[in-house]
Amino acid sequence: MFGRRERDGPLMRNSNNTHSLRNSRVITAVAIGFLIGCIFAFFFPDGFFVSHSVTPTRRHHPLAGSKTQESSAGCESSDRVNMLKSEFVAVSEKNAELKKQVRELTERVRLAEQGKDQAQKQFLTLGKQPKAGPFGTVKGLRTNPTVVPDESVNPRLAKILEKLAVKQELIVAVANNNVREMLEVWFSNIKRVGITNYLVVALDDEIAKFCESNQVPVYKRDPDDGVDVIGRNGGNHAVSGLKFRILREFLQLGYSVLLSDVDIVYLQNPFDHLYRDSDVESMSDGHNNMTAYGYNDVFDEPAMGWARYAHTMRIWVFNSGFFYIRPTIPSIELLDRVATRLSKEQAWDQAVFNEELFYPSHPGYDGLHAARRTMDMYLFMNSKVLFKTVRNDANLSKLKPVIIHVNYHPDKLPRMKAVVEYYVNGKQDALKPFPDGSDW
């Protein structure tokens, strides 16, 4: 009993303390509940079961102060900005990746088109790949395929050529007013022979009007400051260099061109005497079979002793004033090469024309892969052959050339008229007054 009283005694003594503790716990619980309620009211002002399809509107909670509201709005704005920045970065990266893919696809398409173009050329050139035939029967390809015509290059010229050309080919001369008299002899004999597919590219208004007044087909180019100055004021060599740039458009349009200087007399239709098996078919400046068609020239150097003799292959140059050129890739490349060099170098166009045609590939230089043919020197005759050889040979003088090119003599006009008198009018002594060469 004593012990019980001892145990009960302290409880009784602490009853007031216990009551106080209970009261404090209740107060604490109420405070905690109130605080939790405030928190939930702040973060979930519309309750737990609001539909997400409805955009919530912000309501001012009576227990939330203005500073708290501003702080929460600032936090939300900051979070939104950060999210937008992240999205922007992601979109930018995606855009850069797409651009990269577009560039890669564009390059693939370009390469594919290039490969397709090369494949088409190779197919057209080679066709079905053959086996090598018996000994002595094998012949390589000589004729390159023509390009696909592109009328967008020069629609106005395309319309002219469509009406004028015969079998996609024509004679073209480039002229200015400096050569008016020779041009008249030139087109008069073309008309006499009956050639209809010819065209004069006029480099000035005077020659254009002169051609129109004589019912000569003429084409006046669109203005081009650099080209027009040369065209109006240039001499024979300047105009001769200009023609390579002009010819390119004809080839791009798909036409074969017989390029002709105006110091030429036509005695027959040249289209009846072409082979058309090469990119370039040209008359020669050679004066006999060796010089015109090539020969083995032995170079002698006695100091070398046993090896004193060196064999060289030589051919006299093609004449850049009369040649037939087909619309092929090598032909267009030739025109580009010559025109580019003439724009940068003080060079003779005929020398550059032949260098690009004949120089082989070697270290530092890629040669032109163009097929070429030398025309018959007695049909397509230069004036050296005529005045030095033919007129003095009874048998050769009976031949009737296709054309005579007065390229070796400066007194061009009187010799052209003499050629007409000799071959057309039958005047046998018409060529006698002229020396073999020139007076200077």
Short mmCIF file of C-alpha atoms in Angstrom, two decimals, residues 178-179 181-182 236-237 262-264 382-384 387 405-417 434-440:
data_model
loop_
_atom_site.label_atom_id
_atom_site.label_comp_id
_atom_site.label_asym_id
_atom_site.label_seq_id
_atom_site.Cartn_x
_atom_site.Cartn_y
_atom_site.Cartn_z
CA ASN A 178 35.94 47.12 -141.29
CA VAL A 179 35.50 44.14 -143.62
CA GLU A 181 33.90 44.85 -149.04
CA MET A 182 35.28 41.37 -148.37
CA ASN A 236 41.06 40.95 -137.86
CA HIS A 237 42.92 39.27 -134.99
CA VAL A 262 35.16 36.58 -144.63
CA ASP A 263 38.34 36.38 -146.74
CA ILE A 264 37.02 33.15 -148.27
CA ASN A 382 44.66 28.05 -148.56
CA SER A 383 46.10 30.81 -150.73
CA LYS A 384 49.69 29.56 -150.42
CA PHE A 387 49.35 30.82 -155.70
CA HIS A 405 40.89 30.98 -148.16
CA VAL A 406 43.08 34.02 -148.81
CA ASN A 407 44.86 33.64 -145.47
CA TYR A 408 48.51 33.86 -146.59
CA HIS A 409 48.28 37.26 -148.29
CA PRO A 410 47.51 40.74 -146.98
CA ASP A 411 46.06 42.02 -150.29
CA LYS A 412 42.97 39.94 -149.65
CA LEU A 413 40.24 41.75 -151.58
CA PRO A 414 41.95 41.89 -155.02
CA ARG A 415 43.03 38.26 -154.73
CA MET A 416 39.47 37.23 -153.78
CA LYS A 417 38.14 38.97 -156.87
CA PHE A 434 50.03 38.23 -158.23
CA PRO A 435 53.35 37.05 -156.77
CA ASP A 436 53.55 33.76 -154.89
CA GLY A 437 53.97 35.60 -151.62
CA SER A 438 53.45 39.17 -150.56
CA ASP A 439 55.55 42.26 -151.24
CA TRP A 440 56.51 42.56 -147.58
#
